[in-house]
XYZ file of C-alpha atoms in Angstrom:
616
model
C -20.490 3.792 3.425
C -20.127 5.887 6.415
C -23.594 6.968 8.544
C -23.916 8.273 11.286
C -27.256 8.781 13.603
C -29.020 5.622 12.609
C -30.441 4.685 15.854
C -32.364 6.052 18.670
C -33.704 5.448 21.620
C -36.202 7.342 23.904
C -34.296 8.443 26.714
C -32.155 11.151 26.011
C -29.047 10.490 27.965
C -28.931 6.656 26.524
C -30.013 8.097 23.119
C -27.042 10.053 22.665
C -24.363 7.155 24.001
C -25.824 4.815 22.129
C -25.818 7.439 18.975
C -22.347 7.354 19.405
C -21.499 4.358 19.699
C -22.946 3.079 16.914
C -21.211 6.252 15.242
C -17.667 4.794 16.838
C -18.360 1.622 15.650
C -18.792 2.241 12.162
C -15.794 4.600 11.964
C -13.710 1.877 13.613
C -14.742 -0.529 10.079
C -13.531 2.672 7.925
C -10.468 2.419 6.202
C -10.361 6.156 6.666
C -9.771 5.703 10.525
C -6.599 6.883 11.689
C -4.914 3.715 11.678
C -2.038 4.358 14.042
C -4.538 5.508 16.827
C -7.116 2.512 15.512
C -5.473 -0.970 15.338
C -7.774 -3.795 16.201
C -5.697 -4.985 18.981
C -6.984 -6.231 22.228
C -5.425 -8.398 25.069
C -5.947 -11.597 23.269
C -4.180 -10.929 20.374
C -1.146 -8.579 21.957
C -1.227 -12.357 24.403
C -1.731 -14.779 20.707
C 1.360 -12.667 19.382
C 3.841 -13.032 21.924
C 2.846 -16.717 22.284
C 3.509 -17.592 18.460
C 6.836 -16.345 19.026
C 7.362 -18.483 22.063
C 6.103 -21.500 21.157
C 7.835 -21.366 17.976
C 10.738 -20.338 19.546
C 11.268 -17.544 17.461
C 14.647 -16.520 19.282
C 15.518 -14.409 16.433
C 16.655 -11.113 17.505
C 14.278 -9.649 15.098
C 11.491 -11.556 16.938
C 12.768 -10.200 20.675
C 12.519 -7.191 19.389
C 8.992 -7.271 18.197
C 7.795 -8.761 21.316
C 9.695 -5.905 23.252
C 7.175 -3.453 21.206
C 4.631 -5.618 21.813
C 4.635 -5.393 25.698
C 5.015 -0.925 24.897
C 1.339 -1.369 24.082
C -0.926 1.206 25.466
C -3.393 -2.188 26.325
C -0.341 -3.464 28.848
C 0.364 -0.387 30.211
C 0.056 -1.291 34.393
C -1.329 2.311 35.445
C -3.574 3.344 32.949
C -5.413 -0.083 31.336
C -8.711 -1.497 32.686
C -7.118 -4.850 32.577
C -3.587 -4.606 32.356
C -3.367 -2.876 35.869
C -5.553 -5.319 37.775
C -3.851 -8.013 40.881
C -2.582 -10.925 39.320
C -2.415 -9.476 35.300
C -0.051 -6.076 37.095
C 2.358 -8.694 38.324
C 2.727 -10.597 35.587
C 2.960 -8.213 32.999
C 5.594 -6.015 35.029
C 7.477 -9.393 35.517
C 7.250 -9.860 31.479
C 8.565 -6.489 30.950
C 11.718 -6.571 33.246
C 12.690 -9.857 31.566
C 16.253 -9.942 29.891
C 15.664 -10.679 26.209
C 18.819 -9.385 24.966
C 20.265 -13.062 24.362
C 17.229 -15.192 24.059
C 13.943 -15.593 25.808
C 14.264 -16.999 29.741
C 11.770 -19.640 30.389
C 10.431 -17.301 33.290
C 9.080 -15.369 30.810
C 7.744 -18.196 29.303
C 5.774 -18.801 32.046
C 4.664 -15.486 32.378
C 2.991 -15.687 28.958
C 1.149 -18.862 30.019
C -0.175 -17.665 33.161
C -1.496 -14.442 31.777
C -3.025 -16.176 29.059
C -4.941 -18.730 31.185
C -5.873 -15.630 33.573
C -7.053 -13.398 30.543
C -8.678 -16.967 29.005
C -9.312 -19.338 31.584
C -7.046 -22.165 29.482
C -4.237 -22.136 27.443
C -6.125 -22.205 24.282
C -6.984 -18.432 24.323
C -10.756 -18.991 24.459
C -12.077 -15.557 24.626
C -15.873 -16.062 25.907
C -15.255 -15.013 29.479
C -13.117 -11.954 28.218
C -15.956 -10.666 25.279
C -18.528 -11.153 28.006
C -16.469 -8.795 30.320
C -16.283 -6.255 27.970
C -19.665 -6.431 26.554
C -21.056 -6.253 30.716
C -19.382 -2.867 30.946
C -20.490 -1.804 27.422
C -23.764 -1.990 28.011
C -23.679 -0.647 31.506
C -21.961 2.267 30.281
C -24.742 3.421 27.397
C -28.092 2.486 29.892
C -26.554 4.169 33.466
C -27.716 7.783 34.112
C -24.337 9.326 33.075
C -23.695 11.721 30.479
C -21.859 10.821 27.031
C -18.683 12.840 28.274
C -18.294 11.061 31.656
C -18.285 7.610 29.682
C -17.382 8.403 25.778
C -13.974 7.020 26.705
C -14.807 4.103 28.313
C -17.556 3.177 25.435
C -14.464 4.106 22.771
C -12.247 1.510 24.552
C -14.694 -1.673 24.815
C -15.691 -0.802 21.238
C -12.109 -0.988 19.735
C -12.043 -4.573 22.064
C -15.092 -5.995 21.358
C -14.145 -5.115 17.564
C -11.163 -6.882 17.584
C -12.292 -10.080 19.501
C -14.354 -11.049 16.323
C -11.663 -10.398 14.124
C -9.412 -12.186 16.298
C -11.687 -15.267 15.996
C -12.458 -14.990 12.608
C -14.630 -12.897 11.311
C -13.846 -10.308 8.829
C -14.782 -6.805 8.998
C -17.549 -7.021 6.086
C -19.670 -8.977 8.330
C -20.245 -6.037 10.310
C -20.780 -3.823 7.232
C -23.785 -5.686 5.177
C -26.518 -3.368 5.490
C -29.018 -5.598 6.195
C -27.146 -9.201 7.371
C -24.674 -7.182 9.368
C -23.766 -7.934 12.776
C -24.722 -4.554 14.555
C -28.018 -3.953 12.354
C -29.200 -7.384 13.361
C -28.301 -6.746 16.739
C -29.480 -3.442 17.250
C -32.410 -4.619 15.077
C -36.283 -4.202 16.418
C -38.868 -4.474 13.438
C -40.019 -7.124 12.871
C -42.383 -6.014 10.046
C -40.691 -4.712 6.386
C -43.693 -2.491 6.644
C -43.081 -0.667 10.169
C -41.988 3.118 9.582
C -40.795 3.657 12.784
C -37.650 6.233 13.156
C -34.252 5.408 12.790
C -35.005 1.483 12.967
C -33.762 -1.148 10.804
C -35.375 -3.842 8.983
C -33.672 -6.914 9.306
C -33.724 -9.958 10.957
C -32.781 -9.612 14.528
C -30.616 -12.354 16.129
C -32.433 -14.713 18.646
C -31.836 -16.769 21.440
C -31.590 -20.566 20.935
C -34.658 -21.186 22.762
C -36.890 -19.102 19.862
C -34.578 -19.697 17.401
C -35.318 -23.708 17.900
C -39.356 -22.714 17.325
C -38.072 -21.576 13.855
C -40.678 -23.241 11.217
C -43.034 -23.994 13.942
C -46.240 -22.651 15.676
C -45.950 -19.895 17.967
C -42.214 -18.861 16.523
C -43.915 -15.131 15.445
C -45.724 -15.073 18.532
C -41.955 -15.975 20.215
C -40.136 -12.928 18.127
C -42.584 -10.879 18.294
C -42.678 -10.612 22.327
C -38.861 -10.617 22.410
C -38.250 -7.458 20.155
C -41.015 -6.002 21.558
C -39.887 -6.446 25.481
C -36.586 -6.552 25.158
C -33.945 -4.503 26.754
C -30.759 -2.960 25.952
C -28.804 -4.796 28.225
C -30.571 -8.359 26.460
C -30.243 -6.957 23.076
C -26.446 -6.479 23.371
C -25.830 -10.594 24.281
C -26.862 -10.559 20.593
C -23.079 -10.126 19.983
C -22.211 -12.887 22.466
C -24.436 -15.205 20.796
C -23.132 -14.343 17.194
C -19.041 -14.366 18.535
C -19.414 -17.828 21.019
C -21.160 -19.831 18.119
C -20.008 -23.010 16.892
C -18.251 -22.337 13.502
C -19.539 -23.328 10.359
C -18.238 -26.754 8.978
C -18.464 -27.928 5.439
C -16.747 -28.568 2.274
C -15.962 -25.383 -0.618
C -16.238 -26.942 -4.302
C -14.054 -25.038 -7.038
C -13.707 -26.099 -10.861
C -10.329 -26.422 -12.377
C -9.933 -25.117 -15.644
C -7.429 -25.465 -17.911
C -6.416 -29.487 -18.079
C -7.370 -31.608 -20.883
C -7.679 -35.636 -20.699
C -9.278 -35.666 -17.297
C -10.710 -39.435 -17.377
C -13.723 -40.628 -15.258
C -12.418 -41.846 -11.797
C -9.626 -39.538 -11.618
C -9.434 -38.996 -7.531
C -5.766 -37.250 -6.223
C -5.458 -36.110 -2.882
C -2.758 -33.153 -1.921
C -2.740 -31.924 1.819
C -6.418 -31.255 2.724
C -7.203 -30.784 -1.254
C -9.062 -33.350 -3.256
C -9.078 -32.911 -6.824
C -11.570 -35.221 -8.520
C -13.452 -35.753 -11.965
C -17.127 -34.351 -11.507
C -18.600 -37.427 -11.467
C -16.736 -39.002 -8.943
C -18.011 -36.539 -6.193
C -21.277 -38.384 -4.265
C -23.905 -36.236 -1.965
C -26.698 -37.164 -0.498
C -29.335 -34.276 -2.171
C -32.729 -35.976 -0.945
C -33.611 -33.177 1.348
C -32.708 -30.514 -1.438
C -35.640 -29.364 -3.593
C -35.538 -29.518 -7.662
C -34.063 -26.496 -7.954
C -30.858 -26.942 -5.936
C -30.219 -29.935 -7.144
C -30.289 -28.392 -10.931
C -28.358 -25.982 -9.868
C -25.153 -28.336 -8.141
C -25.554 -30.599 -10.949
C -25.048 -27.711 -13.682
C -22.234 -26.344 -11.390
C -19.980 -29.898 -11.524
C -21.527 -31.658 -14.761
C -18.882 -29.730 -17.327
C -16.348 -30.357 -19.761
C -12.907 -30.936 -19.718
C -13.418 -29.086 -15.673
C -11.642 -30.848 -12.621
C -13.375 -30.225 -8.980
C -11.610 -29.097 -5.920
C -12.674 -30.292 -2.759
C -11.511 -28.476 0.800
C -12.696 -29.238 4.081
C -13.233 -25.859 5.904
C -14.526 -24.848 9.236
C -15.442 -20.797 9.817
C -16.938 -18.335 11.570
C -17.256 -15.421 8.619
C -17.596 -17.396 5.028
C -15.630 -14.137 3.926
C -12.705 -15.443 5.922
C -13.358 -19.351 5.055
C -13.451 -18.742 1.565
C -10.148 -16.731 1.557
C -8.635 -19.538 3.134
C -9.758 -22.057 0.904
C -8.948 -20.432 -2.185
C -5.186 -19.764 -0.607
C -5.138 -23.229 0.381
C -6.486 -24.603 -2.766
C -3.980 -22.116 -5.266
C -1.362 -24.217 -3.323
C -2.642 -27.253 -4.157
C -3.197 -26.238 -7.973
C 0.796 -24.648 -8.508
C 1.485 -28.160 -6.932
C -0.805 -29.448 -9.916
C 1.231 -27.199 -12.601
C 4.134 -28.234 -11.583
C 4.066 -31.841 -12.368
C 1.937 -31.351 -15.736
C 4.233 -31.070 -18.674
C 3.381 -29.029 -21.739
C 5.870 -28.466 -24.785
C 4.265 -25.758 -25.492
C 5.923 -22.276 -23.980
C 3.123 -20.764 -23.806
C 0.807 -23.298 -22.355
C -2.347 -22.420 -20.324
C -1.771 -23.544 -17.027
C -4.680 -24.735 -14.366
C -6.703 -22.051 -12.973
C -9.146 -21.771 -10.392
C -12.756 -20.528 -11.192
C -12.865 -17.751 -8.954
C -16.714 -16.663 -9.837
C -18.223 -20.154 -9.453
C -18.016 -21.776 -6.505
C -20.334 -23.789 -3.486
C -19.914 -24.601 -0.014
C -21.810 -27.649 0.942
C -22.573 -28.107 5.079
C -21.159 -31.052 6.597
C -24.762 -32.421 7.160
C -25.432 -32.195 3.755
C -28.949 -30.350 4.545
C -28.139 -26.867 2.491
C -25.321 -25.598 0.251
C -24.313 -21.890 -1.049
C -23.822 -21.006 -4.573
C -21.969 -18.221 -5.538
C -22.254 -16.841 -9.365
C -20.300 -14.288 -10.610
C -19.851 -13.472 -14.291
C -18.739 -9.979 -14.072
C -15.219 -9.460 -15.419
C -12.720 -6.796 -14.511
C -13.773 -3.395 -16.373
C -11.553 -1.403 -18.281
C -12.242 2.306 -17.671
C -9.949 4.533 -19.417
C -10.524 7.446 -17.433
C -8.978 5.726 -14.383
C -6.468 3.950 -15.784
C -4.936 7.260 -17.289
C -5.459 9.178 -13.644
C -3.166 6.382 -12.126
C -1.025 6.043 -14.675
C -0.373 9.485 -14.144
C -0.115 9.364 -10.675
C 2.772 6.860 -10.691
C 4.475 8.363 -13.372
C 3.396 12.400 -13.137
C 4.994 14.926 -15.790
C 8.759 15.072 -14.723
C 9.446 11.300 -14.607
C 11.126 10.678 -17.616
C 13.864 13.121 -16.976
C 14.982 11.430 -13.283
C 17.935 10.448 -12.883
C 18.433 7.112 -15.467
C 19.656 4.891 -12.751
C 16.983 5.971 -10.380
C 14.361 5.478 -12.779
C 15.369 2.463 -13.716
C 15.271 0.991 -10.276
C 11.677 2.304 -9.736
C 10.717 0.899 -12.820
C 11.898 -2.674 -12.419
C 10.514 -3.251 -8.924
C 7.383 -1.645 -9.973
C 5.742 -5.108 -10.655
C 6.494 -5.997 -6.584
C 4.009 -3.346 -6.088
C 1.298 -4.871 -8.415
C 2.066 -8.268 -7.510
C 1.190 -7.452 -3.408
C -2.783 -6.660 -5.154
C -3.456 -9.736 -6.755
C -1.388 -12.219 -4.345
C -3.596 -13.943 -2.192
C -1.287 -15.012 0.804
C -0.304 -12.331 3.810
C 3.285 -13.678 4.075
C 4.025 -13.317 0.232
C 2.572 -10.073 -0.233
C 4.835 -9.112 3.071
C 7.445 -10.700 1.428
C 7.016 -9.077 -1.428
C 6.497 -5.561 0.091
C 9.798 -6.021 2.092
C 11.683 -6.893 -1.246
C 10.276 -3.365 -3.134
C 11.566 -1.107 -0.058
C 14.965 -2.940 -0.248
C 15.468 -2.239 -3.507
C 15.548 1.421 -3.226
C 18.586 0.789 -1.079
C 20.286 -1.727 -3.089
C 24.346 -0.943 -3.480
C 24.373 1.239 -0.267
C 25.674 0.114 3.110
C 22.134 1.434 4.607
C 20.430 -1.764 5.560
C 17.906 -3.209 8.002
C 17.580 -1.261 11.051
C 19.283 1.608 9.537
C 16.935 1.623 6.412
C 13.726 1.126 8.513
C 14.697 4.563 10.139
C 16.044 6.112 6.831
C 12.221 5.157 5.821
C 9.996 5.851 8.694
C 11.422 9.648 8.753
C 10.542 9.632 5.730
C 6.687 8.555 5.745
C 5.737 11.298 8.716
C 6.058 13.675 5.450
C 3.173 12.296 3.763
C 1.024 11.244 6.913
C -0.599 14.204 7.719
C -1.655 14.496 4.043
C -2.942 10.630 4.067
C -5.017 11.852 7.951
C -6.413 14.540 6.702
C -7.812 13.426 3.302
C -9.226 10.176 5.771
C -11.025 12.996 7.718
C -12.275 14.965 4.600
C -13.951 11.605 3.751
C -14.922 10.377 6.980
C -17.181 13.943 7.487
C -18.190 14.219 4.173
C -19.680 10.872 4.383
C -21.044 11.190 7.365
C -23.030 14.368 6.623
C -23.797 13.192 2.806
C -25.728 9.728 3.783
C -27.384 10.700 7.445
C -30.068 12.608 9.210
C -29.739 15.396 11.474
C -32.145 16.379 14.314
C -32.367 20.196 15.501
C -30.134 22.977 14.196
C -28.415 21.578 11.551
C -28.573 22.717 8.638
C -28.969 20.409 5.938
C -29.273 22.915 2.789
C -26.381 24.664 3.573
C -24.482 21.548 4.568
C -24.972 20.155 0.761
C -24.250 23.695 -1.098
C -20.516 23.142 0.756
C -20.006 19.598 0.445
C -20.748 20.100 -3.363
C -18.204 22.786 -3.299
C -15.851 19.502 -2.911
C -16.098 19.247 -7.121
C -14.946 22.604 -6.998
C -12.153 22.617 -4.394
C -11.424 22.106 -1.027
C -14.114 21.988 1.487
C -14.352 25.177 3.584
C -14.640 22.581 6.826
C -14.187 25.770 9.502
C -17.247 27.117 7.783
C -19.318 23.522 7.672
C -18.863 22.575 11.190
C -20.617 25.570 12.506
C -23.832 24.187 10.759
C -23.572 20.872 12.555
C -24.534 19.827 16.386
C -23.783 16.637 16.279
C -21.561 15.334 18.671
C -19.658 12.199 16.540
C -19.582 14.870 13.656
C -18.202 17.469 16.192
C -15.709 15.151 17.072
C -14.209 14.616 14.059
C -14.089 18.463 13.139
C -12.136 18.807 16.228
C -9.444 15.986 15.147
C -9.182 17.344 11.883
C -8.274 21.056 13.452
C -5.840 19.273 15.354
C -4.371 18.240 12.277
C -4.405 21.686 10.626
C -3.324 23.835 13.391
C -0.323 21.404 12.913
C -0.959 19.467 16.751
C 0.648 16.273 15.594
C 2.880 14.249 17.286
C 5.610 13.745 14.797
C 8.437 11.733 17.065
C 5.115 9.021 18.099
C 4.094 8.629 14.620
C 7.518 8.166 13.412
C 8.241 5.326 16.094
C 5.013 3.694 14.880
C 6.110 3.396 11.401
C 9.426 2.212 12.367
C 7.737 -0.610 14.750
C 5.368 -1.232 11.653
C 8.334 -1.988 9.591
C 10.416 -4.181 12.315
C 6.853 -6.264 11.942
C 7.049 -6.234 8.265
C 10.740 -7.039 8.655
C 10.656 -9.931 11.500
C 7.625 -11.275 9.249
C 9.396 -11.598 6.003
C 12.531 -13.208 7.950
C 10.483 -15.853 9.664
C 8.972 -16.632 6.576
C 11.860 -16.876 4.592
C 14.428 -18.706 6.932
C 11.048 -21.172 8.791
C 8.695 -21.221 6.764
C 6.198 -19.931 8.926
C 4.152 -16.521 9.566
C 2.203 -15.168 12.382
C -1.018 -14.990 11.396
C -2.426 -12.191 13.799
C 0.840 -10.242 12.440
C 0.052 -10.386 9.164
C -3.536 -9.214 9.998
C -2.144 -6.807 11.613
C 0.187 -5.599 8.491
C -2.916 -6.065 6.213
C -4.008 -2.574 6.906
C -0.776 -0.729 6.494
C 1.159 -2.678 3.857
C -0.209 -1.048 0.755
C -0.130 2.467 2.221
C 3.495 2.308 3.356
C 4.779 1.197 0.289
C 3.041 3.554 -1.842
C 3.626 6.642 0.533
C 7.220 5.590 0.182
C 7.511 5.213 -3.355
C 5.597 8.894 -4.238
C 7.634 10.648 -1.859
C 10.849 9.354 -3.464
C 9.850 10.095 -7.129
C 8.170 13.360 -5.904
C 11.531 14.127 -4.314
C 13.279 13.102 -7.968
C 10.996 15.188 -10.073
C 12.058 18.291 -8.016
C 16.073 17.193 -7.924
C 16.737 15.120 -11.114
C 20.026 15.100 -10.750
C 19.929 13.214 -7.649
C 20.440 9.534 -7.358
C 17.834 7.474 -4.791
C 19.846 7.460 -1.745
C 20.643 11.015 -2.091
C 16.824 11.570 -2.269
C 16.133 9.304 0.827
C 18.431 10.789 3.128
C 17.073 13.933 2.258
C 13.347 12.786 3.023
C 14.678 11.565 6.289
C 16.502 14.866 7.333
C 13.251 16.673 6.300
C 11.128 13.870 8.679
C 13.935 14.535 11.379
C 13.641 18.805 10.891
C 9.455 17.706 11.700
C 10.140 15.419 14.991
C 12.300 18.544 16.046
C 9.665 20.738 15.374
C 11.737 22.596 12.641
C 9.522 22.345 9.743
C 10.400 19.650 6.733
């Protein structure tokens, strides 16, 4: 959910940067964000990119070529980046840029990479604290100084979109920002310390202390302790609340998941498959004399059933959202590993499964566990399922050409396969295999296809930005509170006009002041007056799919994938492929007659007409 104006504070000036900030923040977690202009990218992980590539040496052409777009990003750029054009960091990076990778990467380069990293880091390891404590310095001097919003909305925007990207860098995920009450920037920002307190604009959660109270916890004087520090503290302490929360140690412990699906499994059974232990139930020993009766009911009802196998992988994490994706990746490995030496006559045997609703993650000092329960199932609604149904397949299909619809139909399943896979590099695999097959026969392949394609997707993306804005504002004014002149009546009769139509959004923004709000009414007239840069959204898109390219590759031919890559291709993978595919059978309905690469070079002369500022 989308809010905006949640917090406050009593000096005007610093009330409305930190407004906004908190406003940019959010809208930097929405998947309605421009996502071109909104990447979560910083230094660290342009630096954790290129060095993948080099210590793998990944001398792949495709590879050189992605780190050549790489060091094109607006975070290098010498003249205009905080950072990039400071002493040492300018000379380097200019030296990285002029280097020759045209046959292979020069080991001057090479050492380029490793002195940047160790000036951005202070070691080769890419350790970020110095860095996140930079940013989050100027952060907070920016919102508490005497300047106005507009002399420093910039520089707030810019160590937002870094200090963003740092945690996800390290590992957290962006739903640990997002919980409304455990979230990172509501316990940060947080000062109540009473459920009861009805002070404006304030949350009520628990605010994240410094070691030194945190240690009184469960002893006298700890209220006393929290109690003086929320009520005394300043903005500039409050912020080292995200320092605290990103430089922690990470969580260490075990996940437990039940196998279902194997008969016979005999007491003792203990098998051990890279870091996965598979074991009967009551093989698996804890020590549970510090638990009370209740958790110790509750793990023994969790392991203690029939015919059930457990699963035991070692994890250490900074968001358990992140640590339990990669256990359940690394423990589906470990299971088709299981499958495949089990032998059933039967053709339609019931392989081993994973429990995905039950599962717990024990600490390493054995002190307290999590138990997650989950016994809702997938629901059917029909409504839905008809609506996309129909959007896949709208009135017209059936009369494509055969060949063509053929084609879409049989690659179909890539597209639903990328939703339920749970591994980066095979759902990029995947997605590279669907937009190949659209070109399957022709001579238009790799390079030439990724341009045939990325002409092509400027056609829908002004569509895709402006529905993102529609959502963004309409959110925004639905679930928030307005000071002053706005006018909230009138601002709900048009936003219900939504059901009705399309928003009259010239009309709405005249009944709202305030400035985030304002700021995405002007971005959205951008968009409609038709101020777009067509030619730098159409190089994006091709760079997007050299990634998705040089990804799939590496995977294939090594074996390996970058993993800040494929984060990076998480939040554009679906919506290329999709845009892609309903352009094409769009393109069909109107023109059945035409076969697909007919239809896709006429996409891409219509995204070329755009770029050239002649209309699609």
């Amino acid at each position: 959910m989308f809010k905006v104006n949640t917090i406050s504070h009593p000096d005007k000036t610093v009330n409305l940067k930190v407004k906004y900030f908190y406003d940019y923040f959010y809208y930097q977690l929405s998947p309605n964000r421009d996502l071109m202009m909104h990447d979560y990218e910083n230094h660290l992980s342009l630096l954790e990119k290129i060095d993948f590539r080099v210590k793998n040496n990944l001398a792949e052409r495709s590879s050189r070529r992605v780190i050549k777009q790489i060091l094109q990003h607006s975070l290098l750029n010498v003249s205009t980046d905080f950072f990039a054009r400071k002493g040492e960091a300018r000379k380097l990076i200019v030296e990285m840029k002029s280097a020759n990778l045209e046959r292979g990467v020069p080991s001057e380069f090479k050492d380029s990479v490793n002195q940047l990293i160790q000036l951005f880091s202070e070691d080769e390891k890419l350790d970020g604290r110095a860095y996140f404590d930079t940013i989050l310095k100027n952060l907070s001097s920016y919102l508490v100084c005497e300047h106005s919003l507009e002399h420093h909305k910039k520089s707030i925007e810019y160590c937002t979109k870094l200090l963003i990207a740092e945690f996800i860098r390290v590992g957290f995920s962006t739903k640990d920002f997002t919980a409304s009450r455990i979230g990172i920037l509501n316990r940060v920002i947080s000062k109540k310390i009473d459920p009861k307190d009805n002070l404006d604009n304030n949350f009520f959660v628990d605010p994240y202390l410094p070691e030194k109270i945190e240690a009184l916890r469960g002893k006298k004087g700890f209220q006393d302790a929290v109690k003086s520090f929320v009520e005394n503290i300043d903005a500039a302490s409050q912020f080292q609340g995200f320092y605290l929360i990103y430089a922690a140690k990470k969580i260490t412990g075990k996940f437990l998941f039940r196998i279902s699906g194997i008969q016979n499994i005999k007491e003792g059974f203990r098998f051990k498959i890279g870091q996965v232990e598979f074991l009967h139930p009551n093989e698996f020993k804890i020590d549970t004399s510090s638990w009370r009766k209740t958790e110790t009911e509750i793990f023994n009802d969790f392991k203690d059933r029939k015919e059930v196998l457990l699963a035991i992988v070692p994890s250490e994490f900074k968001s358990h959202i992140v640590g339990l994706e990669r256990a359940l990746a690394t423990t589906q490995d470990a299971v088709d590993f299981m499958n495949y030496n089990m032998v059933s006559n039967d053709p339609l045997w019931d392989a081993a499964k994973i429990d995905n609703r039950h599962y717990m993650f024990v600490h390493s000092n054995n002190n307290k566990f999590k138990y997650h329960s989950n016994s809702s199932k997938a629901y059917l609604n029909f409504d839905q399922l008809r609506e996309k149904t129909e959007f896949l397949y709208p009135e017209g299909f059936e009369a494509i050409n055969e060949e063509a619809k053929n084609t879409i139909l049989r690659n179909d399943h890539l597209l639903f396969k990328i939703k339920l896979e749970r591994k980066l590099e095979k759902q990029i695999s995947s997605g590279w295999q669907f937009l190949e097959s659209f070109f399957a026969g022709s001579n238009i392949k790799d390079e030439k296809m990724m341009k045939h394609i990325s002409r092509s997707l400027i056609l829908n993306d002004l569509k895709y930005q402006q529905i993102g804005l529609e959502c963004l504002i309409s959110n925004g004014l639905l679930n928030s509170h307005f000071d002053g002149k706005s006018n909230r009546q009138q601002i709900y009769f048009h936003l219900n006009a939504y059901d009705r139509g399309r928003i009259d959004f010239s009309s709405l923004k005249s009944l709202v002041e305030y400035p985030f709000i304002q700021e995405l009414f002007d971005q959205y007239e951008n968009l409609t007056s038709g101020n777009v840069d067509h030619g730098g959204r159409e190089k994006f898109y091709r760079q997007l799919l050299f990634l998705i390219y040089e990804q799939r590759n590496i995977y294939f031919h090594k074996n390996l994938y970058c993993p800040s890559s494929t984060r990076t291709l998480r939040n554009h993978l679906s919506r290329v492929l999709h845009s892609f595919r309903s352009l094409i059978v769009e393109k069909l309905i109107s023109k059945p007659e035409y076969d697909l690469i007919s239809v896709i070079t006429e996409l891409k002369q219509e995204g070329q007409g755009l770029i050239e500022g002649l209309g699609p």
